[in-house]
Backbone as CSV, one residue per row, in Angstrom:
resi,resn,N_x,N_y,N_z,CA_x,CA_y,CA_z,C_x,C_y,C_z
1,UNK,80.585,71.224,133.463,81.270,70.835,132.222,80.374,71.055,131.007
2,UNK,79.059,70.868,131.190,78.163,71.001,130.036,78.127,72.451,129.543
3,UNK,78.330,73.420,130.434,78.381,74.830,130.026,79.557,75.096,129.093
4,UNK,80.699,74.551,129.465,81.895,74.705,128.644,81.647,74.100,127.257
5,UNK,81.044,72.923,127.254,80.742,72.243,125.994,79.777,73.084,125.154
6,UNK,78.722,73.603,125.805,77.725,74.417,125.088,78.369,75.671,124.508
7,UNK,79.230,76.315,125.296,79.892,77.537,124.831,80.773,77.214,123.617
8,UNK,81.511,76.121,123.712,82.388,75.694,122.628,81.586,75.440,121.357
9,UNK,80.449,74.770,121.529,79.568,74.460,120.406,79.058,75.747,119.751
10,UNK,78.720,76.710,120.580,78.215,77.997,120.114,79.291,78.748,119.324
11,UNK,80.495,78.773,119.876,81.617,79.438,119.203,81.842,78.813,117.828
12,UNK,81.802,77.487,117.780,81.973,76.759,116.520,80.877,77.131,115.529
13,UNK,79.633,77.166,116.017,78.497,77.457,115.139,78.602,78.877,114.587
14,UNK,78.985,79.811,115.441,79.118,81.211,115.008,80.216,81.347,113.959
15,UNK,81.361,80.688,114.192,82.441,80.818,113.208,82.056,80.145,111.890
16,UNK,81.290,79.051,111.961,80.819,78.429,110.723,79.860,79.368,109.993
17,UNK,78.968,80.016,110.748,78.013,80.941,110.126,78.729,82.107,109.457
18,UNK,79.806,82.579,110.091,80.595,83.665,109.483,81.210,83.213,108.169
19,UNK,81.757,82.000,108.168,82.385,81.486,106.942,81.336,81.305,105.847
20,UNK,80.193,80.743,106.208,79.125,80.520,105.229,78.571,81.855,104.726
21,UNK,78.463,82.840,105.630,77.975,84.168,105.233,78.909,84.790,104.193
22,UNK,80.211,84.665,104.419,81.188,85.202,103.456,81.042,84.500,102.109
23,UNK,80.819,83.187,102.147,80.613,82.443,100.903,79.344,82.905,100.196
24,UNK,78.313,83.180,100.978,77.030,83.556,100.376,77.067,84.948,99.761
25,UNK,77.817,85.851,100.356,78.002,87.177,99.758,78.668,86.996,98.401
26,UNK,79.700,86.159,98.396,80.429,85.866,97.163,79.493,85.209,96.148
27,UNK,78.674,84.281,96.634,77.703,83.567,95.800,76.751,84.561,95.122
28,UNK,76.250,85.529,95.878,75.340,86.529,95.320,76.033,87.420,94.296
29,UNK,77.287,87.774,94.583,78.049,88.616,93.654,78.271,87.928,92.320
30,UNK,78.474,86.622,92.351,78.812,85.898,91.117,77.599,85.669,90.224
31,UNK,76.401,85.810,90.795,75.161,85.613,90.027,75.157,84.265,89.304
32,UNK,75.671,83.248,89.954,75.677,81.924,89.342,74.947,80.960,90.261
33,UNK,74.322,79.952,89.656,73.699,78.904,90.446,74.781,78.154,91.194
34,UNK,74.707,78.178,92.521,75.734,77.464,93.264,75.181,76.951,94.576
35,UNK,75.991,76.136,95.224,75.556,75.402,96.392,76.682,75.420,97.412
36,UNK,76.355,75.723,98.671,77.365,75.644,99.723,77.448,74.195,100.207
37,UNK,78.667,73.677,100.327,78.864,72.303,100.801,79.934,72.293,101.886
38,UNK,79.858,71.302,102.766,80.873,71.152,103.811,81.863,70.064,103.423
39,UNK,83.126,70.310,103.762,84.158,69.296,103.559,84.031,68.275,104.682
40,UNK,83.851,67.005,104.304,83.635,65.970,105.332,84.765,64.957,105.391
41,UNK,85.747,65.107,104.518,86.873,64.183,104.560,87.948,64.609,103.601
42,UNK,89.161,64.082,103.821,90.231,64.387,102.879,91.082,63.158,102.656
43,UNK,91.671,63.117,101.468,92.500,61.994,101.101,93.739,62.599,100.466
44,UNK,94.828,62.637,101.212,96.038,63.261,100.692,97.195,62.282,100.773
45,UNK,97.534,61.715,99.628,98.736,60.888,99.564,99.839,61.800,99.047
46,UNK,100.949,61.212,98.606,102.059,62.044,98.162,101.678,62.932,96.978
47,UNK,100.954,62.366,96.004,100.620,63.153,94.807,99.162,63.574,94.772
48,UNK,98.322,62.780,95.430,96.895,63.013,95.320,96.410,63.970,96.402
49,UNK,95.656,64.968,95.999,95.088,65.921,96.950,93.593,66.052,96.641
50,UNK,92.801,65.372,97.465,91.368,65.268,97.205,90.614,65.538,98.497
51,UNK,89.455,66.201,98.403,88.563,66.295,99.563,87.185,65.768,99.182
52,UNK,86.432,65.393,100.205,85.067,64.909,100.004,84.102,65.933,100.583
53,UNK,83.001,66.176,99.869,81.991,67.122,100.356,80.654,66.406,100.574
54,UNK,79.792,67.032,101.359,78.524,66.404,101.764,77.362,66.683,100.815
55,UNK,77.663,66.873,99.544,76.600,67.069,98.554,76.879,66.143,97.363
56,UNK,75.784,65.663,96.745,75.960,64.732,95.633,74.931,64.929,94.546
57,UNK,74.721,63.890,93.750,73.820,63.979,92.599,72.403,64.353,93.038
58,UNK,72.028,63.919,94.235,70.719,64.265,94.788,70.546,65.793,94.911
59,UNK,71.681,66.508,95.062,71.644,67.972,95.218,71.951,68.697,93.908
60,UNK,72.092,67.931,92.820,72.381,68.551,91.519,73.870,68.597,91.188
61,UNK,74.686,67.909,91.984,76.128,67.880,91.722,76.422,66.852,90.628
62,UNK,77.292,67.232,89.706,77.766,66.264,88.711,79.263,66.477,88.476
63,UNK,79.862,65.566,87.741,81.305,65.670,87.498,81.665,66.937,86.730
64,UNK,82.892,67.394,86.933,83.474,68.548,86.230,82.874,69.896,86.607
65,UNK,82.234,69.992,87.755,81.776,71.305,88.211,82.901,71.991,88.985
66,UNK,82.925,73.322,88.915,83.957,74.106,89.605,83.629,74.220,91.089
67,UNK,84.678,74.108,91.915,84.535,74.261,93.363,85.434,75.411,93.804
68,UNK,84.864,76.362,94.554,85.598,77.580,94.925,85.329,77.942,96.381
69,UNK,86.072,78.927,96.875,85.680,79.636,98.095,85.689,81.111,97.719
70,UNK,85.353,81.978,98.672,85.393,83.412,98.374,86.826,83.885,98.116
71,UNK,87.833,83.059,98.441,89.231,83.429,98.183,89.693,83.010,96.796
72,UNK,88.991,82.056,96.205,89.391,81.638,94.863,89.105,80.183,94.561
73,UNK,89.736,79.705,93.490,89.510,78.356,92.968,90.049,77.297,93.931
74,UNK,89.253,76.261,94.164,89.649,75.132,95.006,89.948,73.912,94.133
75,UNK,89.047,73.619,93.216,89.229,72.429,92.379,87.969,72.109,91.611
76,UNK,87.824,70.839,91.255,86.655,70.426,90.482,86.151,69.070,90.952
77,UNK,84.846,68.861,90.742,84.232,67.578,91.101,84.740,66.495,90.145
78,UNK,85.313,65.424,90.699,85.751,64.329,89.812,84.902,63.075,89.996
79,UNK,84.166,63.000,91.096,83.257,61.874,91.247,82.077,62.310,92.101
80,UNK,80.860,62.166,91.563,79.683,62.549,92.345,78.879,61.307,92.688
81,UNK,78.741,61.065,93.993,77.879,59.995,94.467,76.515,60.574,94.775
82,UNK,75.656,59.795,95.362,74.296,60.263,95.631,74.288,61.384,96.681
83,UNK,75.026,61.207,97.768,75.006,62.204,98.850,76.363,62.845,99.120
84,UNK,77.420,62.314,98.513,78.750,62.900,98.700,79.473,62.975,97.361
85,UNK,80.468,63.854,97.279,81.250,63.980,96.045,82.726,64.152,96.376
86,UNK,83.529,63.860,95.368,84.987,63.924,95.503,85.492,65.122,94.698
87,UNK,86.310,65.960,95.337,86.826,67.172,94.701,88.337,67.038,94.494
88,UNK,88.768,67.164,93.248,90.191,67.180,92.932,90.698,68.606,93.136
89,UNK,91.618,68.800,94.082,92.128,70.137,94.377,93.129,70.591,93.306
90,UNK,93.259,71.900,93.136,94.171,72.423,92.106,95.635,72.099,92.407
91,UNK,95.950,71.746,93.658,97.338,71.384,93.989,97.639,69.918,93.681
92,UNK,96.611,69.148,93.307,96.803,67.746,92.930,97.590,67.683,91.621
93,UNK,98.500,66.724,91.517,99.347,66.658,90.314,98.557,66.303,89.045
94,UNK,97.305,65.858,89.188,96.473,65.569,88.001,95.661,66.781,87.552
95,UNK,95.731,67.864,88.331,94.892,69.029,88.043,95.556,69.985,87.049
96,UNK,94.766,70.513,86.116,95.235,71.536,85.169,94.107,72.533,84.931
97,UNK,94.403,73.813,85.117,93.390,74.859,84.946,93.909,75.910,83.956
98,UNK,93.133,76.179,82.902,93.510,77.237,81.959,93.464,78.577,82.665
99,UNK,94.552,79.352,82.503,94.694,80.565,83.304,95.196,81.738,82.481
100,UNK,95.079,82.919,83.081,95.575,84.142,82.447,96.144,85.038,83.559
101,UNK,97.253,85.712,83.256,97.825,86.655,84.224,96.998,87.924,84.192
102,UNK,96.595,88.391,85.370,95.659,89.524,85.444,96.217,90.771,84.757
103,UNK,97.493,91.085,84.987,98.056,92.321,84.425,98.385,92.194,82.951
104,UNK,99.197,91.202,82.609,99.726,91.121,81.242,98.772,90.437,80.263
105,UNK,97.763,89.713,80.790,96.813,88.938,79.986,97.481,87.796,79.232
106,UNK,98.704,87.447,79.609,99.384,86.286,79.029,98.703,85.031,79.571
107,UNK,98.566,84.009,78.723,97.887,82.808,79.204,98.886,81.713,79.566
108,UNK,98.401,80.771,80.363,99.211,79.637,80.781,98.277,78.567,81.333
109,UNK,98.859,77.506,81.879,98.059,76.451,82.499,98.592,76.209,83.902
110,UNK,97.701,76.326,84.900,98.102,76.086,86.282,97.983,74.592,86.562
111,UNK,99.110,73.987,86.920,99.101,72.550,87.223,99.547,72.317,88.663
112,UNK,98.957,71.308,89.282,99.309,70.978,90.651,100.643,70.261,90.722
113,UNK,101.266,70.324,91.890,102.557,69.660,92.080,102.429,68.537,93.113
114,UNK,101.268,68.446,93.755,101.104,67.502,94.850,101.580,68.098,96.161
115,UNK,102.160,69.301,96.074,102.623,70.028,97.266,101.672,71.191,97.518
116,UNK,102.120,72.181,98.296,101.263,73.323,98.611,101.231,74.347,97.478
117,UNK,102.174,74.225,96.534,102.274,75.189,95.438,101.755,74.579,94.142
118,UNK,101.572,75.446,93.155,101.261,74.997,91.806,102.341,75.558,90.883
119,UNK,102.305,75.148,89.630,103.177,75.755,88.632,102.321,76.290,87.498
120,UNK,102.819,77.358,86.851,102.134,77.859,85.664,102.997,77.451,84.475
121,UNK,102.439,76.587,83.640,103.176,76.028,82.510,102.862,76.783,81.219
122,UNK,103.738,76.596,80.234,103.546,77.096,78.864,103.486,78.614,78.783
123,UNK,104.245,79.290,79.651,104.334,80.751,79.572,105.654,81.082,78.873
124,UNK,105.588,81.733,77.703,106.796,82.005,76.916,107.838,82.797,77.713
125,UNK,109.117,82.545,77.421,110.214,83.268,78.067,110.123,84.776,77.875
126,UNK,109.466,85.187,76.774,109.377,86.617,76.451,108.294,87.331,77.262
127,UNK,107.389,86.566,77.880,106.270,87.182,78.613,106.758,87.879,79.880
128,UNK,106.182,89.046,80.154,106.559,89.788,81.363,105.741,89.273,82.544
129,UNK,106.403,88.495,83.389,105.750,87.936,84.571,106.597,88.287,85.786
130,UNK,105.951,88.764,86.843,106.685,89.144,88.047,106.103,88.476,89.270
131,UNK,106.943,88.333,90.286,106.474,87.834,91.575,105.389,88.798,92.070
132,UNK,104.287,88.244,92.560,103.179,89.075,93.035,102.043,89.199,92.033
133,UNK,102.308,88.843,90.768,101.247,88.897,89.751,100.130,87.919,90.106
134,UNK,98.883,88.364,89.913,97.737,87.483,90.166,97.405,86.677,88.927
135,UNK,96.997,85.442,89.171,96.641,84.547,88.080,95.169,84.163,88.241
136,UNK,94.407,84.306,87.159,92.958,84.066,87.173,92.602,82.923,86.222
137,UNK,91.418,82.359,86.426,90.927,81.364,85.464,90.565,82.091,84.171
138,UNK,90.884,81.471,83.030,90.675,82.144,81.745,89.281,81.896,81.176
139,UNK,88.586,80.885,81.724,87.267,80.551,81.179,87.353,79.519,80.072
140,UNK,88.567,79.225,79.587,88.740,78.162,78.595,88.686,76.825,79.315
141,UNK,88.401,75.769,78.581,88.378,74.449,79.204,87.015,74.085,79.747
142,UNK,86.120,75.092,79.848,84.726,74.802,80.154,84.366,74.442,81.585
143,UNK,85.331,74.406,82.503,84.975,74.049,83.884,84.863,75.287,84.754
144,UNK,85.909,76.112,84.730,85.925,77.288,85.604,85.476,78.524,84.851
145,UNK,84.548,79.278,85.434,84.160,80.549,84.811,85.373,81.484,84.744
146,UNK,85.335,82.434,83.842,86.435,83.375,83.660,86.569,84.299,84.877
147,UNK,87.806,84.614,85.236,88.051,85.667,86.214,88.096,85.262,87.674
148,UNK,88.117,83.960,87.962,88.255,83.534,89.367,89.733,83.552,89.737
149,UNK,90.046,83.992,90.943,91.441,84.028,91.378,91.940,82.603,91.628
150,UNK,93.085,82.266,91.069,93.705,80.967,91.347,94.833,81.142,92.362
151,UNK,95.631,82.185,92.167,96.729,82.415,93.103,97.632,83.549,92.665
152,UNK,98.796,83.610,93.307,99.759,84.684,93.080,101.120,84.086,92.760
153,UNK,101.812,84.702,91.810,103.147,84.226,91.434,104.115,84.426,92.603
154,UNK,104.800,83.341,92.994,105.743,83.450,94.108,107.197,83.286,93.656
155,UNK,107.387,82.796,92.429,108.750,82.596,91.927,108.737,82.540,90.407
156,UNK,109.720,83.195,89.780,109.833,83.174,88.320,111.270,82.847,87.953
157,UNK,111.433,81.873,87.072,112.781,81.500,86.633,112.786,81.397,85.118
158,UNK,113.612,82.212,84.487,113.734,82.116,83.032,114.925,81.223,82.715
159,UNK,114.668,80.167,81.978,115.722,79.215,81.624,116.469,79.715,80.386
160,UNK,117.782,79.435,80.346,118.554,79.768,79.141,118.067,78.896,77.975
161,UNK,117.873,77.614,78.267,117.339,76.703,77.244,115.825,76.617,77.389
162,UNK,115.170,76.281,76.308,113.721,76.079,76.369,112.956,77.344,76.063
163,UNK,111.679,77.166,75.779,110.831,78.287,75.358,110.056,78.903,76.506
164,UNK,109.931,78.159,77.624,109.003,78.573,78.670,109.694,78.909,79.988
165,UNK,109.062,79.804,80.725,109.550,80.153,82.060,109.095,79.099,83.067
166,UNK,109.826,79.009,84.177,109.366,78.170,85.279,108.748,79.087,86.323
167,UNK,107.442,78.962,86.473,106.711,79.881,87.354,106.026,79.100,88.468
168,UNK,106.281,79.521,89.696,105.631,78.900,90.858,104.510,79.812,91.322
169,UNK,103.383,79.191,91.664,102.187,79.926,92.061,101.777,79.503,93.469
170,UNK,101.497,80.478,94.317,100.929,80.171,95.623,99.415,80.332,95.514
171,UNK,98.659,79.252,95.749,97.199,79.343,95.628,96.624,80.375,96.600
172,UNK,95.544,81.033,96.176,94.921,82.059,97.023,94.143,81.435,98.170
173,UNK,93.714,80.188,97.986,92.959,79.505,99.035,93.893,78.671,99.898
174,UNK,93.543,78.556,101.165,94.322,77.734,102.078,93.700,76.341,102.098
175,UNK,94.392,75.365,101.514,93.825,74.028,101.391,93.920,73.232,102.684
176,UNK,94.769,73.692,103.609,94.997,72.894,104.818,93.795,72.941,105.764
177,UNK,93.018,74.023,105.728,91.841,74.020,106.604,90.561,74.417,105.878
178,UNK,90.270,73.696,104.824,89.015,73.899,104.086,87.862,73.351,104.915
179,UNK,86.816,74.139,105.097,85.659,73.630,105.806,84.375,73.716,104.986
180,UNK,84.124,74.889,104.391,82.976,75.011,103.493,83.450,75.496,102.126
181,UNK,82.765,75.031,101.094,83.108,75.423,99.733,81.821,75.731,98.975
182,UNK,82.004,76.311,97.812,80.895,76.652,96.941,81.057,75.857,95.652
183,UNK,79.990,75.182,95.217,80.047,74.431,93.960,79.181,75.162,92.952
184,UNK,79.778,75.546,91.810,79.004,76.179,90.732,78.241,75.093,89.995
185,UNK,76.919,75.227,89.945,76.097,74.158,89.381,75.994,74.192,87.856
186,UNK,76.259,75.360,87.264,76.081,75.406,85.795,77.389,75.167,85.091
C-alpha cells in the first residue's frame, strides 16, 4: 500500500511542479516583482467568492495587490495577515476591474456576479462588441497592470432603452480548481 501512496504523492508533486513552472515562465515574461502562493482555503457563499493563500505580510504581501495565474486575472488581496492572505476573486459581486476590449479598445468595468460569469458594465450601446472578444485590464484603478487577460465575451445584449449594453464575460481563469497563484508585489 505504501508504494501506491508514494506513487500518488509523486504524481501530485510533478503536477504541482508543472503548474508552478508555467506560472514562473509567466512571471519571468512579465518582468514584475511577484510571488508564487498556494491556495489553502476558500470561502464561497452565495455572493462572496474568496480564497485564502499561504503568503502574508511576512512575505511582502499587502492589501490591493493583483493576483493572477498564467491564464489571467484572479482577483486582489483584500486582507493580509502575517502568514496568510484573503483574495477577493473577480467573480465576487464586490469586485470591479477597469477593463478594455482588446480589439476595439472600448473601455468598461468588469464586475463580479457571484456566479461563474462576470459582466462588463458601462459599455455604450454604440460600441462594437462581439461574442469572443477578449477583455484585458486597462491599468486604470492602480491595482492591475495594463494588458492582463480578464476573460472573453460570451453574450452581448443591446437594450432598446438605456445607454449601455449588457455584456456577459467568461473569465479566462478557472476559479473552481485554483491551486497556485501569482501575486504582483509592486
